[in-house]
XYZ file of C-alpha atoms in Angstrom:
734
model
C 112.009 119.307 77.100
C 113.387 119.736 80.346
C 109.274 120.111 82.189
C 108.632 117.339 80.603
C 111.491 115.589 82.524
C 110.552 117.227 85.623
C 107.345 118.135 85.532
C 107.285 119.777 88.842
C 109.397 122.254 87.204
C 106.204 123.904 86.303
C 104.639 124.532 89.730
C 106.913 127.851 90.401
C 105.686 129.640 87.905
C 103.685 132.343 89.463
C 104.463 130.669 93.076
C 104.588 133.021 95.989
C 104.252 132.883 100.009
C 100.278 132.354 99.751
C 100.227 129.285 97.467
C 103.307 128.219 100.040
C 101.335 128.514 103.433
C 98.333 126.612 101.614
C 100.154 124.072 100.196
C 101.922 123.799 103.643
C 98.983 123.795 105.242
C 97.261 120.815 103.186
C 100.727 118.558 103.784
C 99.558 118.534 107.312
C 96.264 118.024 107.043
C 96.783 115.089 104.804
C 99.515 113.624 106.788
C 97.123 113.396 109.507
C 94.962 111.316 107.377
C 97.985 109.078 105.777
C 99.665 107.997 108.973
C 97.072 106.025 111.220
C 95.455 105.030 107.642
C 98.946 104.052 106.627
C 99.655 101.695 109.421
C 96.050 100.162 109.383
C 96.654 98.968 105.274
C 100.139 98.010 106.015
C 98.223 95.016 108.331
C 95.525 94.830 105.377
C 98.766 93.575 103.382
C 100.035 91.115 106.120
C 102.957 93.536 107.074
C 103.569 95.023 110.620
C 102.036 98.204 110.880
C 105.016 100.551 111.178
C 105.571 99.415 107.292
C 102.538 101.449 106.540
C 104.524 104.269 107.630
C 107.327 103.743 105.714
C 105.341 103.336 102.605
C 103.943 106.598 103.389
C 107.427 108.169 103.513
C 108.502 108.331 100.102
C 106.141 107.430 97.220
C 103.543 110.248 98.200
C 106.603 112.629 97.332
C 108.086 110.565 94.100
C 104.766 110.590 92.997
C 103.812 114.200 92.989
C 107.342 115.454 91.404
C 107.161 112.930 88.428
C 103.694 112.852 87.860
C 101.228 114.881 85.847
C 98.555 115.708 88.842
C 99.156 118.342 91.041
C 96.689 117.179 94.105
C 96.754 113.439 93.752
C 97.543 111.910 97.116
C 99.580 108.974 96.601
C 100.041 106.254 99.722
C 99.328 102.677 100.483
C 95.645 102.111 99.487
C 92.865 99.557 100.675
C 92.881 97.705 97.288
C 96.372 97.406 96.274
C 97.116 96.305 100.022
C 95.011 93.313 99.854
C 96.101 92.095 96.319
C 99.484 92.658 97.421
C 98.710 90.326 100.845
C 96.632 88.026 98.365
C 99.489 87.084 96.076
C 101.825 86.486 98.646
C 100.274 84.382 100.837
C 100.924 81.359 98.906
C 104.827 82.231 98.803
C 105.295 83.233 102.347
C 104.209 83.228 105.806
C 102.379 87.061 106.278
C 104.362 89.145 108.315
C 107.763 87.055 108.569
C 110.830 88.300 106.650
C 109.905 86.576 103.879
C 107.017 88.015 103.033
C 108.284 91.591 103.679
C 110.716 90.468 101.216
C 108.448 89.313 98.431
C 105.934 92.595 99.378
C 108.911 94.932 98.991
C 110.228 93.355 95.844
C 106.212 93.430 94.436
C 106.724 97.246 94.599
C 109.469 97.319 92.710
C 107.981 94.939 89.730
C 104.926 97.285 89.818
C 106.692 100.058 89.947
C 108.807 98.938 86.720
C 105.567 97.967 84.878
C 104.364 101.194 85.448
C 107.296 102.903 84.274
C 107.382 100.454 81.203
C 103.939 101.737 80.001
C 104.665 105.525 80.685
C 107.830 105.371 79.372
C 106.654 103.872 75.786
C 103.207 105.671 76.019
C 100.829 102.356 76.356
C 98.933 103.860 79.339
C 95.953 102.307 76.723
C 96.667 99.047 77.888
C 94.618 100.034 81.247
C 91.614 99.888 79.754
C 91.692 96.069 79.496
C 89.981 96.591 82.454
C 86.514 97.910 81.509
C 84.308 99.433 84.194
C 81.844 97.075 84.961
C 84.663 94.740 85.853
C 86.547 97.256 87.756
C 82.930 97.861 89.672
C 82.277 94.397 90.073
C 85.681 93.560 91.426
C 85.632 96.626 93.890
C 82.615 96.507 95.150
C 83.585 92.861 96.315
C 86.927 93.917 97.581
C 85.253 96.202 99.472
C 82.974 93.753 101.335
C 86.065 91.283 101.724
C 88.424 93.916 102.933
C 86.034 95.217 105.460
C 84.876 91.747 106.665
C 88.415 91.049 106.961
C 88.500 93.201 110.043
C 86.153 91.708 111.952
C 88.538 89.750 113.880
C 90.342 92.846 114.914
C 87.339 94.638 115.847
C 86.107 91.393 118.120
C 89.452 90.467 119.662
C 89.614 87.184 117.964
C 92.552 85.002 116.370
C 91.313 82.353 113.721
C 94.023 80.989 111.158
C 92.801 82.143 107.748
C 90.944 79.196 105.476
C 91.320 78.757 101.818
C 88.166 80.833 101.110
C 87.145 84.040 102.127
C 84.218 83.364 103.265
C 85.334 79.941 105.600
C 87.233 82.971 107.473
C 84.604 85.005 108.246
C 82.540 82.046 109.740
C 84.973 80.510 111.761
C 85.695 84.644 112.872
C 81.685 84.357 113.929
C 82.053 81.219 115.987
C 84.925 82.605 117.701
C 83.378 85.938 118.488
C 80.536 83.906 119.853
C 82.957 81.822 122.213
C 84.656 84.799 123.074
C 84.707 88.780 122.510
C 86.681 90.947 124.389
C 84.060 93.667 125.186
C 87.031 96.622 125.433
C 88.106 96.079 121.987
C 84.726 96.123 120.660
C 84.022 99.714 122.527
C 87.200 101.010 121.315
C 86.488 100.316 117.697
C 82.619 101.202 117.535
C 83.605 104.299 119.240
C 86.489 105.193 116.613
C 83.810 104.376 113.876
C 81.429 106.763 115.869
C 83.803 109.342 116.212
C 84.463 109.483 112.364
C 81.176 109.315 111.119
C 79.890 112.291 113.635
C 82.720 114.049 112.666
C 82.644 113.859 109.264
C 79.015 114.988 109.205
C 79.141 117.635 111.847
C 82.778 119.288 111.413
C 83.858 117.571 107.899
C 86.525 120.300 107.768
C 88.326 118.201 111.212
C 90.416 115.331 110.642
C 88.022 112.990 112.035
C 90.807 109.514 111.505
C 92.908 111.466 113.609
C 90.735 112.456 116.151
C 89.572 108.997 116.689
C 93.060 107.648 116.667
C 94.351 110.621 119.167
C 91.072 109.838 121.635
C 91.622 106.667 121.612
C 95.212 106.197 122.170
C 94.410 108.342 125.327
C 91.600 105.970 126.557
C 94.151 102.945 126.024
C 96.948 104.196 127.606
C 95.340 105.391 131.128
C 92.445 102.265 131.355
C 95.174 99.848 130.993
C 93.280 98.225 127.934
C 96.647 96.647 126.958
C 97.832 93.949 129.841
C 100.492 91.811 128.044
C 102.843 89.456 129.996
C 105.672 86.802 129.473
C 106.119 83.566 131.467
C 108.010 80.262 131.009
C 106.003 77.338 130.418
C 106.290 75.680 133.531
C 104.279 78.554 135.046
C 101.321 77.021 133.024
C 99.371 74.674 135.171
C 97.425 71.867 132.972
C 99.642 69.548 131.560
C 97.131 68.623 128.803
C 98.151 72.633 127.675
C 101.882 71.843 128.237
C 101.564 68.571 125.974
C 99.669 70.454 123.220
C 101.896 73.320 122.979
C 105.041 71.401 122.600
C 103.565 69.147 120.145
C 102.529 72.460 118.083
C 106.503 73.496 118.305
C 107.634 70.694 116.852
C 104.849 70.333 113.872
C 106.164 74.218 113.301
C 109.672 72.494 113.510
C 109.138 69.518 111.546
C 107.315 72.062 108.671
C 110.367 74.197 108.878
C 113.097 70.855 108.245
C 110.624 69.600 105.571
C 110.187 73.239 103.772
C 114.130 73.137 103.831
C 113.975 69.721 101.752
C 111.930 70.179 99.506
C 113.789 73.698 98.462
C 116.778 71.621 98.232
C 115.170 68.816 95.711
C 113.485 72.028 93.725
C 117.082 72.830 93.301
C 118.219 69.485 92.251
C 115.243 69.052 90.012
C 115.950 72.729 88.160
C 119.743 71.579 87.812
C 118.657 67.837 86.699
C 116.121 69.637 83.916
C 118.747 71.942 82.910
C 121.734 69.166 82.353
C 118.977 67.416 80.195
C 118.623 70.025 77.720
C 122.281 70.837 77.169
C 122.342 67.100 76.299
C 119.312 68.158 73.704
C 117.253 65.355 76.115
C 113.367 66.955 76.255
C 111.846 64.538 78.781
C 112.333 63.580 81.933
C 115.215 61.553 82.852
C 114.623 58.553 85.737
C 116.336 60.676 88.316
C 113.834 63.609 87.428
C 111.218 61.533 87.968
C 112.753 60.104 91.445
C 113.053 64.116 92.587
C 109.367 64.372 91.491
C 108.462 61.264 93.739
C 110.276 62.544 96.530
C 108.911 66.161 96.373
C 105.151 64.619 95.987
C 105.929 62.735 99.205
C 107.343 65.691 100.948
C 104.561 67.799 100.033
C 102.086 65.576 101.660
C 103.355 65.221 104.909
C 104.057 69.224 105.028
C 100.036 69.432 103.976
C 99.689 66.668 106.499
C 101.457 68.256 109.747
C 100.402 71.661 108.663
C 96.743 70.374 109.341
C 98.116 69.058 112.908
C 99.203 72.405 113.760
C 96.399 74.326 112.615
C 94.170 71.862 115.229
C 96.589 72.285 117.834
C 96.882 76.261 117.053
C 93.027 76.702 117.375
C 93.131 74.674 120.188
C 95.257 76.742 122.380
C 93.408 79.868 120.843
C 90.056 78.512 122.355
C 91.613 78.399 126.135
C 91.058 80.552 128.590
C 93.296 80.989 131.809
C 92.995 82.725 135.106
C 95.937 83.779 137.357
C 95.424 84.757 141.195
C 95.139 88.514 141.956
C 98.145 90.456 142.942
C 100.000 86.854 141.460
C 103.642 88.742 140.904
C 105.531 89.172 137.713
C 105.569 85.765 136.639
C 102.286 84.494 138.174
C 101.146 80.515 137.137
C 98.058 80.549 134.862
C 95.023 78.179 135.541
C 92.153 76.207 133.273
C 88.994 75.763 134.115
C 89.716 72.148 135.039
C 92.577 73.196 136.976
C 91.668 75.992 139.194
C 92.363 75.752 142.811
C 88.738 76.350 144.487
C 88.260 79.397 146.531
C 91.284 80.978 144.570
C 90.291 85.159 143.699
C 91.038 85.706 140.334
C 91.988 88.943 138.907
C 88.855 88.809 136.532
C 90.443 88.441 133.369
C 90.219 86.244 130.748
C 94.042 85.401 129.504
C 94.988 83.514 126.330
C 97.791 82.171 124.633
C 99.318 84.528 121.510
C 99.671 82.010 119.099
C 100.948 82.518 115.450
C 103.195 80.637 112.652
C 106.319 80.572 114.101
C 107.398 78.216 117.065
C 105.976 79.174 120.797
C 109.229 80.567 123.126
C 108.436 77.883 125.925
C 110.757 80.023 128.339
C 108.724 83.533 127.096
C 105.214 82.945 126.491
C 103.319 85.525 125.628
C 99.632 86.075 127.390
C 97.319 88.055 126.362
C 95.249 89.534 129.212
C 93.602 92.755 127.674
C 92.998 94.323 124.120
C 95.832 94.068 120.815
C 97.829 97.125 120.406
C 100.087 98.615 117.666
C 103.385 98.596 120.140
C 106.853 99.018 119.617
C 107.434 100.991 116.084
C 111.033 100.709 115.476
C 112.507 104.709 115.303
C 114.604 105.723 112.236
C 114.426 106.183 108.380
C 115.325 102.784 106.272
C 116.906 103.577 103.362
C 118.571 100.394 101.748
C 118.548 98.102 98.548
C 115.671 95.505 98.621
C 116.336 92.550 99.689
C 115.734 88.898 97.268
C 113.729 86.696 99.196
C 115.621 83.497 100.991
C 116.452 81.420 98.368
C 115.304 83.065 94.897
C 117.313 85.423 93.233
C 115.725 88.902 91.969
C 115.189 87.963 88.188
C 113.429 84.598 89.872
C 111.225 86.842 92.258
C 110.240 89.687 89.512
C 109.322 86.873 86.662
C 107.364 84.584 89.903
C 105.515 88.153 91.299
C 104.811 89.696 87.375
C 101.577 88.034 86.536
C 100.416 89.213 90.072
C 102.098 92.854 89.484
C 100.549 93.521 86.386
C 97.049 93.362 87.579
C 98.189 95.203 90.816
C 99.726 97.978 88.411
C 97.069 98.744 86.285
C 94.075 98.173 89.193
C 96.269 100.735 91.233
C 96.735 102.648 88.189
C 92.927 103.058 86.876
C 92.157 104.248 90.524
C 94.689 106.930 90.174
C 93.896 108.589 87.162
C 90.198 107.995 88.140
C 90.806 110.496 91.091
C 93.210 112.488 89.081
C 90.557 113.448 86.441
C 87.955 113.959 88.997
C 89.986 116.483 90.514
C 91.460 117.802 87.032
C 87.324 118.801 86.709
C 87.299 120.821 89.279
C 90.782 122.863 88.707
C 91.118 122.962 85.412
C 94.522 121.213 84.963
C 95.748 119.069 82.173
C 96.830 115.481 82.930
C 98.969 113.435 81.163
C 98.031 109.892 81.565
C 101.704 108.527 80.676
C 102.856 111.169 83.073
C 101.069 109.771 85.598
C 102.377 105.900 84.998
C 105.793 107.342 84.761
C 105.298 109.493 88.600
C 103.420 106.272 89.885
C 105.981 103.743 88.793
C 108.651 105.869 90.422
C 107.003 106.192 93.951
C 106.914 102.739 93.865
C 110.023 102.025 92.473
C 111.650 104.634 94.548
C 109.394 103.527 97.439
C 111.063 99.864 97.452
C 114.112 101.433 98.639
C 112.749 103.410 101.600
C 111.134 99.539 102.713
C 107.722 100.587 101.392
C 105.276 97.987 99.567
C 102.810 98.584 96.540
C 100.972 101.934 96.849
C 98.500 103.870 94.625
C 96.770 107.315 94.322
C 94.068 107.312 97.386
C 90.427 108.995 96.792
C 90.126 109.752 100.799
C 93.278 112.112 101.045
C 93.793 113.711 97.271
C 89.928 115.055 98.559
C 91.360 116.191 101.551
C 94.101 117.520 99.939
C 91.724 119.197 97.433
C 89.505 120.793 100.514
C 92.677 121.902 102.142
C 93.289 124.042 99.545
C 96.767 122.386 98.273
C 98.002 124.110 94.796
C 100.903 122.216 93.704
C 102.519 119.071 94.426
C 104.612 120.700 97.376
C 102.017 119.620 99.678
C 102.789 115.569 99.026
C 106.396 116.931 99.846
C 105.310 118.406 103.109
C 103.496 115.142 103.674
C 106.354 112.801 103.241
C 108.347 115.830 105.482
C 105.499 114.888 108.142
C 106.020 110.995 107.796
C 109.668 111.399 108.167
C 109.508 113.305 111.671
C 106.598 110.691 113.020
C 109.562 108.047 112.305
C 112.146 110.201 113.600
C 110.881 111.536 116.580
C 107.425 110.082 117.394
C 106.583 106.709 117.266
C 106.285 105.948 121.019
C 103.145 108.071 120.772
C 101.794 105.381 118.817
C 102.306 102.204 120.865
C 99.281 102.585 122.677
C 97.248 102.488 119.152
C 94.194 99.784 119.690
C 94.708 97.460 116.675
C 90.437 97.607 116.898
C 90.944 101.042 115.956
C 92.944 100.317 112.868
C 90.283 98.036 111.639
C 87.542 100.641 112.058
C 89.690 103.207 110.275
C 89.718 100.440 107.408
C 86.165 99.787 107.498
C 85.334 103.257 107.503
C 87.903 103.753 104.194
C 85.971 101.038 102.440
C 82.630 102.243 102.867
C 83.045 104.655 100.067
C 84.432 101.854 97.373
C 80.708 100.377 97.592
C 78.932 101.248 94.685
C 75.826 99.545 94.220
C 74.353 101.954 91.513
C 77.129 101.105 88.972
C 75.099 97.696 88.573
C 72.094 99.510 87.753
C 73.988 101.988 85.726
C 76.057 99.200 83.776
C 72.657 96.905 83.071
C 70.911 100.550 81.804
C 74.055 100.555 79.244
C 74.207 96.825 77.793
C 72.055 94.182 79.604
C 75.496 92.121 78.961
C 77.843 94.167 80.708
C 75.215 94.239 83.895
C 75.850 90.776 83.833
C 79.362 90.890 83.792
C 79.771 93.168 86.628
C 77.568 91.072 88.418
C 79.443 87.843 87.629
C 82.902 89.668 88.272
C 81.247 90.665 91.975
C 80.260 87.435 92.718
C 83.745 85.495 91.817
C 85.862 87.846 93.479
C 83.208 87.392 96.749
C 83.833 83.551 96.499
C 87.645 83.426 95.371
C 88.881 85.724 97.720
C 91.183 86.090 99.352
C 92.581 85.482 95.707
C 90.802 88.540 94.314
C 92.645 88.496 91.008
C 90.557 84.960 89.878
C 87.455 87.869 90.230
C 89.326 90.164 87.674
C 90.785 87.167 85.451
C 86.785 85.942 85.254
C 85.623 89.672 84.385
C 88.092 90.083 81.710
C 87.643 86.857 80.108
C 83.881 87.161 79.712
C 84.717 91.403 78.180
C 86.597 89.931 75.636
C 84.371 86.678 74.887
C 81.690 89.291 74.353
C 84.083 91.761 72.204
C 84.917 88.761 70.022
C 81.014 87.508 69.665
C 80.063 91.398 68.908
C 82.904 91.436 66.044
C 81.645 87.924 64.996
C 77.952 89.183 64.575
C 77.781 93.095 64.489
C 74.643 94.598 64.243
C 72.769 94.591 60.864
C 69.748 96.216 60.757
C 67.145 96.794 58.044
C 65.937 100.034 57.400
C 62.611 102.145 57.028
C 61.269 105.764 57.528
C 60.618 107.361 61.098
C 58.900 109.670 62.345
C 61.122 113.677 61.540
C 62.168 112.356 58.102
C 64.774 109.905 59.240
C 65.709 106.098 58.747
C 65.489 103.522 61.599
C 65.683 99.909 62.534
C 62.439 98.677 61.056
C 62.415 96.170 63.006
C 62.811 97.284 66.317
C 60.848 100.679 65.631
C 57.879 98.650 64.263
C 57.863 100.211 60.898
C 56.624 99.159 57.570
C 59.362 98.030 55.214
C 59.396 98.664 51.347
C 59.099 95.599 48.895
C 61.605 97.302 46.221
C 64.168 98.333 47.927
C 66.480 97.088 50.810
C 68.249 99.816 53.034
C 70.766 97.562 55.073
C 72.965 99.316 57.608
C 75.686 97.690 59.248
C 77.484 98.916 62.233
C 80.880 97.593 62.424
C 84.227 97.157 60.885
C 83.907 94.842 58.159
C 86.973 92.442 58.858
C 87.654 88.640 58.798
C 85.750 87.931 61.772
C 82.234 88.892 60.259
C 83.486 89.125 56.466
C 80.434 87.017 55.512
C 78.395 87.659 58.080
C 76.686 91.370 56.267
C 76.326 88.900 52.605
C 74.628 86.511 54.337
C 72.084 88.915 56.055
C 71.553 90.135 52.600
C 70.826 87.298 51.265
C 68.619 86.004 53.821
C 66.500 89.752 52.943
C 66.343 88.516 49.382
C 64.941 85.222 50.012
C 62.196 87.326 52.317
C 61.440 89.555 49.377
C 60.817 88.175 46.084
C 60.353 91.919 44.621
C 63.173 93.045 45.835
C 65.063 95.001 43.370
C 67.603 97.529 44.781
C 70.104 96.886 47.812
C 71.544 99.788 49.470
C 74.030 99.515 52.480
C 74.105 102.389 54.768
C 77.611 102.376 55.413
C 78.052 105.225 58.277
C 78.441 102.293 60.708
C 81.605 100.893 58.555
C 84.844 102.501 60.134
C 87.519 100.214 58.608
C 87.789 97.235 56.108
C 90.506 94.709 55.551
C 91.388 92.236 52.752
C 88.512 89.673 53.761
C 86.019 91.954 54.247
C 87.234 93.705 50.569
C 86.528 90.131 49.046
C 83.404 89.785 51.062
C 81.780 92.627 49.384
C 83.182 91.744 45.888
C 81.602 88.703 46.220
C 78.528 90.400 47.583
C 78.308 92.362 44.437
C 78.628 89.789 41.750
C 75.629 87.619 44.410
C 73.412 90.385 44.058
C 73.876 91.261 40.566
C 73.315 87.713 39.290
C 70.598 87.610 40.815
C 68.931 90.387 38.553
C 69.146 92.747 41.687
C 70.880 96.165 41.657
C 73.615 96.941 44.817
C 74.795 100.222 45.774
C 76.204 101.902 48.721
C 76.081 105.263 50.666
C 77.924 106.713 53.603
C 81.413 105.763 52.907
C 84.221 107.103 55.148
C 87.336 107.740 53.619
C 89.417 104.910 54.785
C 87.125 102.462 53.344
C 87.014 104.478 49.764
C 90.726 104.555 50.129
C 90.946 100.515 50.572
C 88.150 100.100 47.793
C 89.924 102.617 45.528
C 93.362 100.806 45.597
C 91.999 97.198 45.142
C 90.193 98.276 42.341
C 86.639 97.431 43.803
C 85.403 100.612 42.753
C 86.044 99.854 39.350
C 83.462 96.864 39.551
C 81.154 99.027 42.098
C 80.594 101.667 39.704
C 81.068 104.947 40.791
C 77.581 106.138 39.899
C 76.526 103.582 42.454
C 78.366 104.962 45.780
C 76.735 108.173 47.384
C 77.346 110.710 49.863
C 74.295 110.325 51.965
C 71.455 108.149 52.321
C 68.695 111.349 50.756
C 70.871 111.239 47.775
C 71.155 107.752 47.180
C 67.101 107.164 47.561
C 66.348 109.509 45.469
C 68.547 107.774 42.791
C 67.290 105.003 43.396
C 63.899 105.753 43.487
C 64.246 106.788 39.903
C 65.080 104.016 38.710
C 62.926 101.985 40.460
C 59.960 103.391 39.227
C 60.573 102.837 35.891
C 60.244 99.487 36.031
C 57.432 99.062 38.415
C 54.981 100.672 40.195
C 56.368 101.537 44.050
C 53.868 104.206 44.648
C 53.377 102.482 48.238
C 56.510 102.753 49.246
C 57.382 103.760 52.785
C 60.545 105.269 52.178
C 58.968 107.993 49.114
C 58.802 110.373 52.185
C 62.299 110.458 52.997
C 62.804 111.732 49.113
C 62.771 115.689 48.081
C 59.787 117.444 47.613
C 60.830 117.364 43.951
C 60.701 113.778 43.929
C 57.355 113.282 45.283
C 55.966 115.663 43.615
C 57.186 113.968 40.309
C 55.824 110.623 41.180
C 52.232 112.653 41.998
C 51.961 114.095 38.901
C 53.219 110.364 36.806
C 50.391 108.806 39.180
C 47.895 111.587 37.531
C 48.717 110.906 33.843
C 49.008 106.921 34.338
C 45.053 107.589 35.804
C 44.082 109.719 32.881
C 45.950 107.690 30.456
């Protein structure tokens, strides 16, 4: 019982110094990969890079302590990061305080749902996501994730469009207008280092080497060259006017959003007041508030559109600065540049985001973007509810997205754990793994973590480094903590394009085109569902959950259709003395005996389908004398199915024919016994297998008429075939 509550206690059985040494080395090795990866994934989740370090601190340790896999490396992963960002972008501005608060509450919500599933042993719910759907979604998500990094790779800035493909088009247009070549070069260099080391020296942590090399290049070549100036240092009145207009738009959006939040509260209060008095129809007050909300929303949308245009126009402007102009130089556009002015050769741009620009301290970008300052220290605190909402409201608001993220994250984690368990021989408990993943997200939220899951790449590193127990993940967490406490200044010069390269290299392994072919070969409709899930995920991106919903919907539609119309086959003898589908195998059918196989549970959804098919066979075969229901495929039967069999027995017998069953399973026989259907059928009409059934039926048919050319004859025992031969000889003599 104690080992069940604290699975990590089993680690210390026969634990020794050699195993500890292996775990420590493995933990340090994984940390070298995790630290840069986590920072990259945090930005993919719409958070500042250092939040990836927070997500890499507590979750790896907690997941290993309370999970069942000893080598699974938990932490930030690409798909969960992207799903988290996609779910939260409609609620808050990426990177802002509200967005960060929602991200942490999302981790808490995901963790609570996973813990609930694990404690109540509901891990089977993960089967709601079929393999073809997950394959289509994962391939599309990999493409979305990789392409979402193009802007950082080229060193351009664009607003996100309603659809991801529109954003990529805008990125390409901006890249054609201007690409910062040193940014692109460092990104390509990082990719080259990772690819070469992976092939030449796979044991060397290629991500760490790429990060270290590019940090050194960035630091000693002046890759990052930002400066801050007041508005009056921009010598172009039109640009100054655009900046001031942009600030006015942002402020107006903020004021309108505040009004909208107040009206929403008033609307809720009015609705609650009506419910207290038993009124369920909207009052005049509610209708007036709804009208005001619609007007305010229209103004917000209009102002956002104007702000977007001004922001894009500002991003396209390139400035020039005089050589050796000092700490606060004047910035000129092409139209205002003085003649014969010697410039520093750089193309300067204004850093424009979604917030108001500080006109006393405008940030001007003169080179490549780097991670910048990372706060030192560990942040342990109770998660804060987003401003203007409660914990419960935020929890309920995020729950639909959290369910999808929790199931996807667990599917990824358990698939990785199973593949490693196959190599190590370790026994896995999926429900215990759910508990471990759930606690990792819950505890992680108190350390400012966003949603996490098991990582395939880092788990592979952990296994290759000969990790024996979860102590390796504890060591990894300690290494991340030390980095946060002492080594964050070393990451200041890490280029953003290198983080983009890290993400792109990580998601290459998610692309699996053979999965589509495999699904198509297994079942054509599954291959089709996989492709549709892929296309829908790409189309709806960044709202990736819609692709999942489409895939789940199609899967359930096919599931229901198959239960409404299960496969019913007419069997005949094939080579090897076996019974096969006569139509599919091109076999000759018997005119007197119909062997009908029903593949599926006989329940309310398909109860009359068997009767319809049998009546069709009777209509097609006027000489039919006996119907044998081959029942090995009937796994279950309910009241509707039992009633359908009763009617079928009456229908067949009223036509002057006989009916019998063979291969009935114990569960089905028990139902037939309890409902007295067996008394109606007669035990003499049930057989343990097809051979004994056909032996008996053949004797009956032969006594009523000639069946010498029956294709089922060779399926009989030798003595029956011999008896038939002797009878034919006697008939010929007489």
